[in-house]
């Protein structure tokens, strides 16, 4: 058998040509666990608002790996010692950082699995792959868990200026067409440095960081927390919760085997063994869409209508307010719905509900974004910036929403 060429080049709409650096990265990309990311949308149901937002977690993971290669190049050029072993581990860790995402990215965490985050599932996948790849992922896992002695390496994967954010802001801005989110990730990476084992930005990159934080804030309000995306994701969470409730009560539902497994079983982190992980790896957006296409004709009033709302984009009405929603407003909407359709209070709760969203572009309590001056002094971006609005960006802004049916239901 002829050995396959593992040093491939991919064409990416954002960065142009991306090279796969070594054979282990190639083999990980080829693995079914990773290939499944082609069938998981990066932005959940945001395409109901921005029709172009059909890009996947696969795109994003490859983009992050590309930016990590660039960051390592920059840091080495500035005299930061990074061994080949560490380089390989950093590329593996960032490539697999999102491998634990379920269908439609975040909706699964709140419905089918009980309180298990995608980060925890990513780690389980990495451990499973490590056993398969003869412990070649051990260092990558150590860095991912924050157990490696060189702290700046974790910051490249998970911090306020990590490669994850550097890719998703630029990529999501491109695919949604929301140009306010378009950051210059190349310049940001060129300004990176390491001081006292912490990631810092050279002072000439201060305006790029300001732009990055403002872009992040705008993308959250305009895209990630857009009221229509918000209501669509809430409906999806409720579809899966209702399906789970019906299955528990002995109602037979048509769905794929992997989806039925998670509907029939209460899965917490303790139950996530190898078999469970294998089943989870078979789940993607297609299972959910296919199920909803069937369920929109089901006898159950709640399930039928929730699925119809998503499939045909007849979403709930959503209002966003600066103050918490009053209880009597909620009760009135519920009462109207109950009287119109003779449904119980419990059933009405699926269609009438409140919640809150918050946005904080910069968290000063977390690992700060520090600016490095030429004299070696390090200062937090908020102090270093002459932009008064950066102080405002580090405050949490909370808004409150209420969802209820339009007249059509």
Short mmCIF file of C-alpha atoms in Angstrom, two decimals, residues 18-405:
data_model
loop_
_atom_site.label_atom_id
_atom_site.label_comp_id
_atom_site.label_asym_id
_atom_site.label_seq_id
_atom_site.Cartn_x
_atom_site.Cartn_y
_atom_site.Cartn_z
CA UNK A 18 -3.43 26.56 5.51
CA UNK A 19 -0.82 23.84 5.79
CA UNK A 20 -1.26 20.78 7.97
CA UNK A 21 2.03 20.82 9.90
CA UNK A 22 2.63 17.14 10.69
CA UNK A 23 1.25 13.64 10.26
CA UNK A 24 -0.38 13.41 13.72
CA UNK A 25 -2.44 16.56 13.04
CA UNK A 26 -3.43 15.03 9.69
CA UNK A 27 -4.46 11.75 11.37
CA UNK A 28 -6.46 13.62 14.04
CA UNK A 29 -8.29 15.64 11.36
CA UNK A 30 -9.06 12.40 9.49
CA UNK A 31 -10.47 10.75 12.62
CA UNK A 32 -14.29 10.29 12.69
CA UNK A 33 -14.45 12.18 16.03
CA UNK A 34 -13.05 15.27 14.28
CA UNK A 35 -14.78 14.79 10.92
CA UNK A 36 -18.11 14.99 12.75
CA UNK A 37 -17.38 18.70 13.33
CA UNK A 38 -18.18 19.22 9.63
CA UNK A 39 -21.79 18.49 10.62
CA UNK A 40 -21.96 20.84 13.59
CA UNK A 41 -22.70 24.48 12.88
CA UNK A 42 -20.40 27.00 14.52
CA UNK A 43 -23.19 29.44 15.32
CA UNK A 44 -26.14 27.18 16.10
CA UNK A 45 -29.34 28.57 14.60
CA UNK A 46 -27.93 32.03 13.77
CA UNK A 47 -28.46 31.27 10.09
CA UNK A 48 -32.14 32.02 10.74
CA UNK A 49 -30.98 35.64 11.13
CA UNK A 50 -27.82 35.73 9.00
CA UNK A 51 -28.36 33.36 6.04
CA UNK A 52 -24.61 33.07 5.40
CA UNK A 53 -23.80 31.72 8.87
CA UNK A 54 -23.60 28.08 7.79
CA UNK A 55 -19.93 27.58 8.64
CA UNK A 56 -18.99 24.71 10.94
CA UNK A 57 -16.88 23.86 13.97
CA UNK A 58 -14.55 22.10 11.51
CA UNK A 59 -13.75 25.41 9.76
CA UNK A 60 -13.15 27.10 13.09
CA UNK A 61 -10.87 24.40 14.56
CA UNK A 62 -8.65 24.39 11.46
CA UNK A 63 -8.50 28.21 11.54
CA UNK A 64 -7.46 28.19 15.21
CA UNK A 65 -4.68 25.71 14.47
CA UNK A 66 -3.42 27.97 11.66
CA UNK A 67 -3.34 31.00 14.01
CA UNK A 68 -1.54 28.93 16.65
CA UNK A 69 1.21 28.14 14.10
CA UNK A 70 1.52 31.87 13.40
CA UNK A 71 1.67 32.73 17.13
CA UNK A 72 4.42 30.15 17.74
CA UNK A 73 6.41 31.59 14.81
CA UNK A 74 6.08 35.14 16.20
CA UNK A 75 7.06 34.16 19.75
CA UNK A 76 10.07 32.15 18.58
CA UNK A 77 11.19 35.12 16.47
CA UNK A 78 11.11 37.22 19.66
CA UNK A 79 13.31 34.75 21.51
CA UNK A 80 10.65 32.72 23.38
CA UNK A 81 11.85 29.12 23.50
CA UNK A 82 9.18 26.67 22.31
CA UNK A 83 10.34 23.12 21.62
CA UNK A 84 9.02 21.05 18.70
CA UNK A 85 7.24 18.83 21.22
CA UNK A 86 5.49 21.88 22.75
CA UNK A 87 4.61 23.22 19.31
CA UNK A 88 2.97 19.93 18.37
CA UNK A 89 1.08 19.85 21.69
CA UNK A 90 -0.18 23.43 21.29
CA UNK A 91 -1.45 22.73 17.76
CA UNK A 92 -3.19 19.53 18.94
CA UNK A 93 -4.76 21.25 21.97
CA UNK A 94 -6.19 24.14 19.95
CA UNK A 95 -7.32 21.83 17.14
CA UNK A 96 -9.33 19.73 19.61
CA UNK A 97 -10.47 22.49 22.00
CA UNK A 98 -14.06 22.38 20.64
CA UNK A 99 -14.33 18.69 19.73
CA UNK A 100 -16.83 18.14 22.58
CA UNK A 101 -19.52 20.37 21.08
CA UNK A 102 -22.85 18.69 20.50
CA UNK A 103 -25.40 19.46 17.77
CA UNK A 104 -25.98 23.17 17.17
CA UNK A 105 -23.05 23.91 19.46
CA UNK A 106 -24.52 25.10 22.79
CA UNK A 107 -28.11 23.84 22.86
CA UNK A 108 -27.11 20.29 23.89
CA UNK A 109 -25.48 21.36 27.14
CA UNK A 110 -28.82 22.62 28.46
CA UNK A 111 -31.08 19.81 27.33
CA UNK A 112 -29.89 16.31 26.48
CA UNK A 113 -26.88 15.94 28.74
CA UNK A 114 -27.23 16.99 32.36
CA UNK A 115 -24.85 19.76 33.27
CA UNK A 116 -21.91 18.45 31.24
CA UNK A 117 -20.05 21.27 29.48
CA UNK A 118 -18.53 20.94 26.02
CA UNK A 119 -15.07 21.54 27.56
CA UNK A 120 -15.50 18.45 29.74
CA UNK A 121 -16.58 16.38 26.73
CA UNK A 122 -13.64 17.77 24.70
CA UNK A 123 -11.30 16.50 27.41
CA UNK A 124 -12.96 13.05 27.32
CA UNK A 125 -12.49 12.91 23.54
CA UNK A 126 -8.84 13.94 23.91
CA UNK A 127 -8.22 11.21 26.49
CA UNK A 128 -9.89 8.64 24.23
CA UNK A 129 -7.77 9.76 21.27
CA UNK A 130 -4.65 9.73 23.44
CA UNK A 131 -5.17 6.01 24.11
CA UNK A 132 -5.64 5.44 20.38
CA UNK A 133 -2.59 7.52 19.40
CA UNK A 134 -0.11 5.84 21.81
CA UNK A 135 -0.03 8.72 24.34
CA UNK A 136 0.95 11.28 21.70
CA UNK A 137 -1.60 13.73 23.14
CA UNK A 138 -0.37 13.62 26.74
CA UNK A 139 1.36 17.01 26.65
CA UNK A 140 -1.54 18.61 24.74
CA UNK A 141 -3.94 17.39 27.47
CA UNK A 142 -1.64 18.73 30.20
CA UNK A 143 -1.62 22.19 28.56
CA UNK A 144 -5.39 22.07 27.92
CA UNK A 145 -6.03 21.29 31.62
CA UNK A 146 -3.69 24.09 32.75
CA UNK A 147 -1.37 21.56 34.41
CA UNK A 148 1.72 22.43 32.35
CA UNK A 149 4.32 24.62 34.06
CA UNK A 150 4.50 27.18 31.21
CA UNK A 151 1.33 29.19 31.90
CA UNK A 152 1.38 31.28 28.72
CA UNK A 153 0.70 28.14 26.70
CA UNK A 154 -2.75 27.72 28.24
CA UNK A 155 -3.37 31.44 27.56
CA UNK A 156 -2.82 30.80 23.84
CA UNK A 157 -5.68 28.26 24.01
CA UNK A 158 -7.98 29.81 26.60
CA UNK A 159 -7.77 33.43 27.76
CA UNK A 160 -9.04 36.83 26.69
CA UNK A 161 -6.59 36.96 23.78
CA UNK A 162 -6.51 33.31 22.78
CA UNK A 163 -6.43 31.85 19.28
CA UNK A 164 -10.03 30.69 19.70
CA UNK A 165 -11.35 34.28 19.92
CA UNK A 166 -8.91 35.52 17.30
CA UNK A 167 -10.46 33.07 14.84
CA UNK A 168 -14.15 33.04 15.72
CA UNK A 169 -14.60 36.83 15.73
CA UNK A 170 -13.04 37.17 12.29
CA UNK A 171 -14.74 34.06 10.89
CA UNK A 172 -18.21 34.76 12.31
CA UNK A 173 -18.00 38.36 11.12
CA UNK A 174 -17.11 37.12 7.61
CA UNK A 175 -19.90 34.54 7.37
CA UNK A 176 -22.61 36.75 8.92
CA UNK A 177 -21.54 39.80 6.92
CA UNK A 178 -21.39 41.85 10.15
CA UNK A 179 -18.27 43.87 9.33
CA UNK A 180 -18.09 45.45 12.83
CA UNK A 181 -16.63 42.18 14.12
CA UNK A 182 -13.82 42.03 11.58
CA UNK A 183 -10.60 42.10 13.61
CA UNK A 184 -7.05 42.09 12.33
CA UNK A 185 -6.01 38.78 13.91
CA UNK A 186 -2.68 38.76 11.99
CA UNK A 187 -1.65 42.07 13.56
CA UNK A 188 -2.82 41.00 17.03
CA UNK A 189 -0.69 37.86 16.79
CA UNK A 190 2.32 39.83 15.52
CA UNK A 191 2.12 41.96 18.70
CA UNK A 192 2.21 38.96 21.08
CA UNK A 193 5.07 38.46 23.51
CA UNK A 194 5.75 36.59 26.75
CA UNK A 195 6.82 38.30 29.97
CA UNK A 196 7.23 36.41 33.30
CA UNK A 197 5.59 33.35 31.70
CA UNK A 198 2.44 35.35 30.82
CA UNK A 199 1.12 36.38 27.44
CA UNK A 200 1.37 40.14 26.85
CA UNK A 201 0.79 42.53 23.96
CA UNK A 202 3.52 44.97 22.93
CA UNK A 203 2.49 48.59 23.44
CA UNK A 204 2.33 49.30 19.71
CA UNK A 205 -0.54 46.80 19.53
CA UNK A 206 -2.70 48.76 21.98
CA UNK A 207 -5.10 50.09 19.32
CA UNK A 208 -5.51 46.64 17.81
CA UNK A 209 -6.58 45.36 21.26
CA UNK A 210 -9.02 48.24 21.67
CA UNK A 211 -10.54 47.40 18.28
CA UNK A 212 -10.63 43.69 19.25
CA UNK A 213 -12.57 44.40 22.48
CA UNK A 214 -15.01 46.78 20.79
CA UNK A 215 -15.54 44.23 17.98
CA UNK A 216 -16.23 41.54 20.56
CA UNK A 217 -18.84 43.67 22.29
CA UNK A 218 -20.59 44.52 19.01
CA UNK A 219 -20.56 40.89 17.84
CA UNK A 220 -22.20 39.80 21.10
CA UNK A 221 -25.06 42.30 20.89
CA UNK A 222 -25.48 42.16 17.14
CA UNK A 223 -24.89 38.46 16.46
CA UNK A 224 -24.44 36.02 19.38
CA UNK A 225 -27.15 37.63 21.54
CA UNK A 226 -29.35 38.77 18.65
CA UNK A 227 -32.92 38.40 19.85
CA UNK A 228 -33.99 36.11 16.99
CA UNK A 229 -30.98 33.79 17.46
CA UNK A 230 -31.71 33.84 21.17
CA UNK A 231 -35.35 32.77 20.79
CA UNK A 232 -34.42 30.10 18.20
CA UNK A 233 -31.87 28.53 20.55
CA UNK A 234 -34.34 28.66 23.44
CA UNK A 235 -36.92 26.85 21.28
CA UNK A 236 -34.38 24.18 20.35
CA UNK A 237 -33.52 23.61 24.03
CA UNK A 238 -37.25 23.26 24.74
CA UNK A 239 -37.79 20.84 21.82
CA UNK A 240 -35.17 18.51 23.27
CA UNK A 241 -36.49 18.91 26.84
CA UNK A 242 -40.04 18.13 25.72
CA UNK A 243 -38.88 15.13 23.69
CA UNK A 244 -37.02 13.84 26.75
CA UNK A 245 -40.08 14.37 28.93
CA UNK A 246 -42.36 12.49 26.50
CA UNK A 247 -39.95 9.55 26.16
CA UNK A 248 -39.74 9.36 29.96
CA UNK A 249 -43.56 9.08 30.04
CA UNK A 250 -43.50 6.17 27.62
CA UNK A 251 -44.35 8.06 24.42
CA UNK A 252 -42.66 6.56 21.34
CA UNK A 253 -40.73 9.09 19.26
CA UNK A 254 -39.03 8.64 15.91
CA UNK A 255 -35.37 9.63 16.08
CA UNK A 256 -31.91 8.31 15.20
CA UNK A 257 -30.40 5.71 17.55
CA UNK A 258 -27.81 8.09 19.09
CA UNK A 259 -30.47 10.75 19.75
CA UNK A 260 -32.87 8.20 21.28
CA UNK A 261 -30.06 7.00 23.58
CA UNK A 262 -29.68 10.52 25.03
CA UNK A 263 -33.43 11.04 25.24
CA UNK A 264 -33.96 7.75 27.09
CA UNK A 265 -31.03 8.07 29.52
CA UNK A 266 -30.08 10.65 32.11
CA UNK A 267 -26.43 11.29 31.28
CA UNK A 268 -24.20 13.14 33.73
CA UNK A 269 -20.40 13.38 33.68
CA UNK A 270 -20.09 10.16 35.72
CA UNK A 271 -22.00 8.17 33.07
CA UNK A 272 -19.79 9.43 30.25
CA UNK A 273 -17.81 6.23 29.66
CA UNK A 274 -16.23 5.14 26.35
CA UNK A 275 -19.48 3.65 25.00
CA UNK A 276 -21.40 6.79 25.85
CA UNK A 277 -18.72 8.91 24.18
CA UNK A 278 -18.91 6.73 21.05
CA UNK A 279 -22.66 7.33 20.92
CA UNK A 280 -22.22 11.07 21.50
CA UNK A 281 -19.72 11.12 18.61
CA UNK A 282 -22.48 9.88 16.28
CA UNK A 283 -24.70 12.87 17.08
CA UNK A 284 -24.72 15.99 14.94
CA UNK A 285 -27.04 18.71 13.60
CA UNK A 286 -28.57 16.32 11.07
CA UNK A 287 -30.00 14.05 13.81
CA UNK A 288 -31.79 16.99 15.38
CA UNK A 289 -33.12 18.51 12.14
CA UNK A 290 -34.30 15.13 10.90
CA UNK A 291 -36.08 14.48 14.23
CA UNK A 292 -37.75 17.90 14.19
CA UNK A 293 -38.99 17.35 10.63
CA UNK A 294 -40.78 14.23 11.92
CA UNK A 295 -41.91 15.69 15.21
CA UNK A 296 -43.65 18.71 13.65
CA UNK A 297 -46.47 16.24 12.79
CA UNK A 298 -46.60 14.60 16.23
CA UNK A 299 -49.80 14.47 18.30
CA UNK A 300 -48.23 16.31 21.23
CA UNK A 301 -49.28 19.97 21.08
CA UNK A 302 -46.03 21.26 22.60
CA UNK A 303 -43.55 19.18 20.59
CA UNK A 304 -45.43 19.67 17.32
CA UNK A 305 -45.61 23.45 17.62
CA UNK A 306 -42.06 23.95 18.89
CA UNK A 307 -40.65 21.95 15.94
CA UNK A 308 -42.86 23.74 13.44
CA UNK A 309 -41.64 27.10 14.78
CA UNK A 310 -37.99 26.22 14.10
CA UNK A 311 -38.42 24.32 10.82
CA UNK A 312 -40.65 26.97 9.25
CA UNK A 313 -39.20 29.94 11.13
CA UNK A 314 -42.47 30.92 12.82
CA UNK A 315 -40.60 31.92 15.96
CA UNK A 316 -41.94 33.32 19.21
CA UNK A 317 -42.12 37.06 19.69
CA UNK A 318 -39.27 38.32 21.85
CA UNK A 319 -38.99 41.63 23.67
CA UNK A 320 -35.81 42.84 25.33
CA UNK A 321 -35.97 45.23 28.30
CA UNK A 322 -33.48 46.94 30.57
CA UNK A 323 -35.38 45.88 33.71
CA UNK A 324 -36.61 42.42 34.85
CA UNK A 325 -39.95 41.39 33.34
CA UNK A 326 -42.89 41.80 35.72
CA UNK A 327 -44.61 38.60 36.84
CA UNK A 328 -48.09 39.83 35.90
CA UNK A 329 -46.97 40.47 32.28
CA UNK A 330 -45.72 36.87 32.10
CA UNK A 331 -48.91 35.53 33.72
CA UNK A 332 -51.15 37.43 31.28
CA UNK A 333 -49.41 35.97 28.22
CA UNK A 334 -49.61 32.50 29.77
CA UNK A 335 -53.28 32.82 30.62
CA UNK A 336 -54.13 33.98 27.06
CA UNK A 337 -52.34 30.97 25.59
CA UNK A 338 -53.90 28.49 28.04
CA UNK A 339 -57.43 29.74 27.33
CA UNK A 340 -56.92 29.73 23.56
CA UNK A 341 -55.60 26.16 23.36
CA UNK A 342 -56.87 24.53 26.59
CA UNK A 343 -53.37 23.56 27.72
CA UNK A 344 -51.90 23.21 31.20
CA UNK A 345 -49.67 25.73 32.94
CA UNK A 346 -46.73 23.33 32.49
CA UNK A 347 -47.33 23.17 28.72
CA UNK A 348 -47.74 26.95 28.46
CA UNK A 349 -44.31 27.38 30.10
CA UNK A 350 -42.72 25.98 26.94
CA UNK A 351 -44.05 28.95 24.92
CA UNK A 352 -44.04 31.79 27.44
CA UNK A 353 -40.89 32.42 29.43
CA UNK A 354 -38.41 35.04 30.54
CA UNK A 355 -34.65 35.10 30.91
CA UNK A 356 -31.66 37.38 30.93
CA UNK A 357 -28.58 37.95 28.79
CA UNK A 358 -25.37 39.69 29.71
CA UNK A 359 -22.41 40.97 27.81
CA UNK A 360 -18.96 41.83 29.10
CA UNK A 361 -16.32 42.41 26.45
CA UNK A 362 -13.44 42.43 28.92
CA UNK A 363 -13.24 40.70 32.31
CA UNK A 364 -10.68 42.29 34.59
CA UNK A 365 -11.01 39.57 37.22
CA UNK A 366 -9.87 36.91 34.74
CA UNK A 367 -6.36 36.79 33.29
CA UNK A 368 -5.94 40.40 32.24
CA UNK A 369 -4.83 41.58 28.84
CA UNK A 370 -1.53 43.18 29.74
CA UNK A 371 0.42 45.70 27.68
CA UNK A 372 4.23 45.45 27.63
CA UNK A 373 6.14 48.73 27.31
CA UNK A 374 9.65 49.08 25.90
CA UNK A 375 11.05 49.70 29.41
CA UNK A 376 9.72 46.28 30.51
CA UNK A 377 6.78 47.66 32.51
CA UNK A 378 3.50 45.74 32.22
CA UNK A 379 0.07 47.38 32.60
CA UNK A 380 -3.55 46.29 32.25
CA UNK A 381 -5.15 47.40 28.96
CA UNK A 382 -7.82 49.51 30.74
CA UNK A 383 -5.11 51.59 32.47
CA UNK A 384 -2.85 51.66 29.43
CA UNK A 385 -5.58 52.80 27.03
CA UNK A 386 -6.54 56.42 26.57
CA UNK A 387 -9.97 55.19 25.48
CA UNK A 388 -12.44 55.88 28.28
CA UNK A 389 -14.88 53.36 26.83
CA UNK A 390 -12.61 50.41 27.69
CA UNK A 391 -13.52 50.93 31.34
CA UNK A 392 -17.15 50.72 30.27
CA UNK A 393 -16.44 47.55 28.28
CA UNK A 394 -15.26 45.81 31.44
CA UNK A 395 -18.65 46.39 33.12
CA UNK A 396 -21.28 43.68 32.72
CA UNK A 397 -24.40 44.86 30.88
CA UNK A 398 -27.49 42.74 31.61
CA UNK A 399 -30.74 42.80 29.65
CA UNK A 400 -33.97 40.91 30.27
CA UNK A 401 -36.22 39.22 27.75
CA UNK A 402 -39.68 37.75 27.49
CA UNK A 403 -40.80 35.31 24.76
CA UNK A 404 -44.41 34.55 23.91
CA UNK A 405 -46.35 33.32 20.83
#
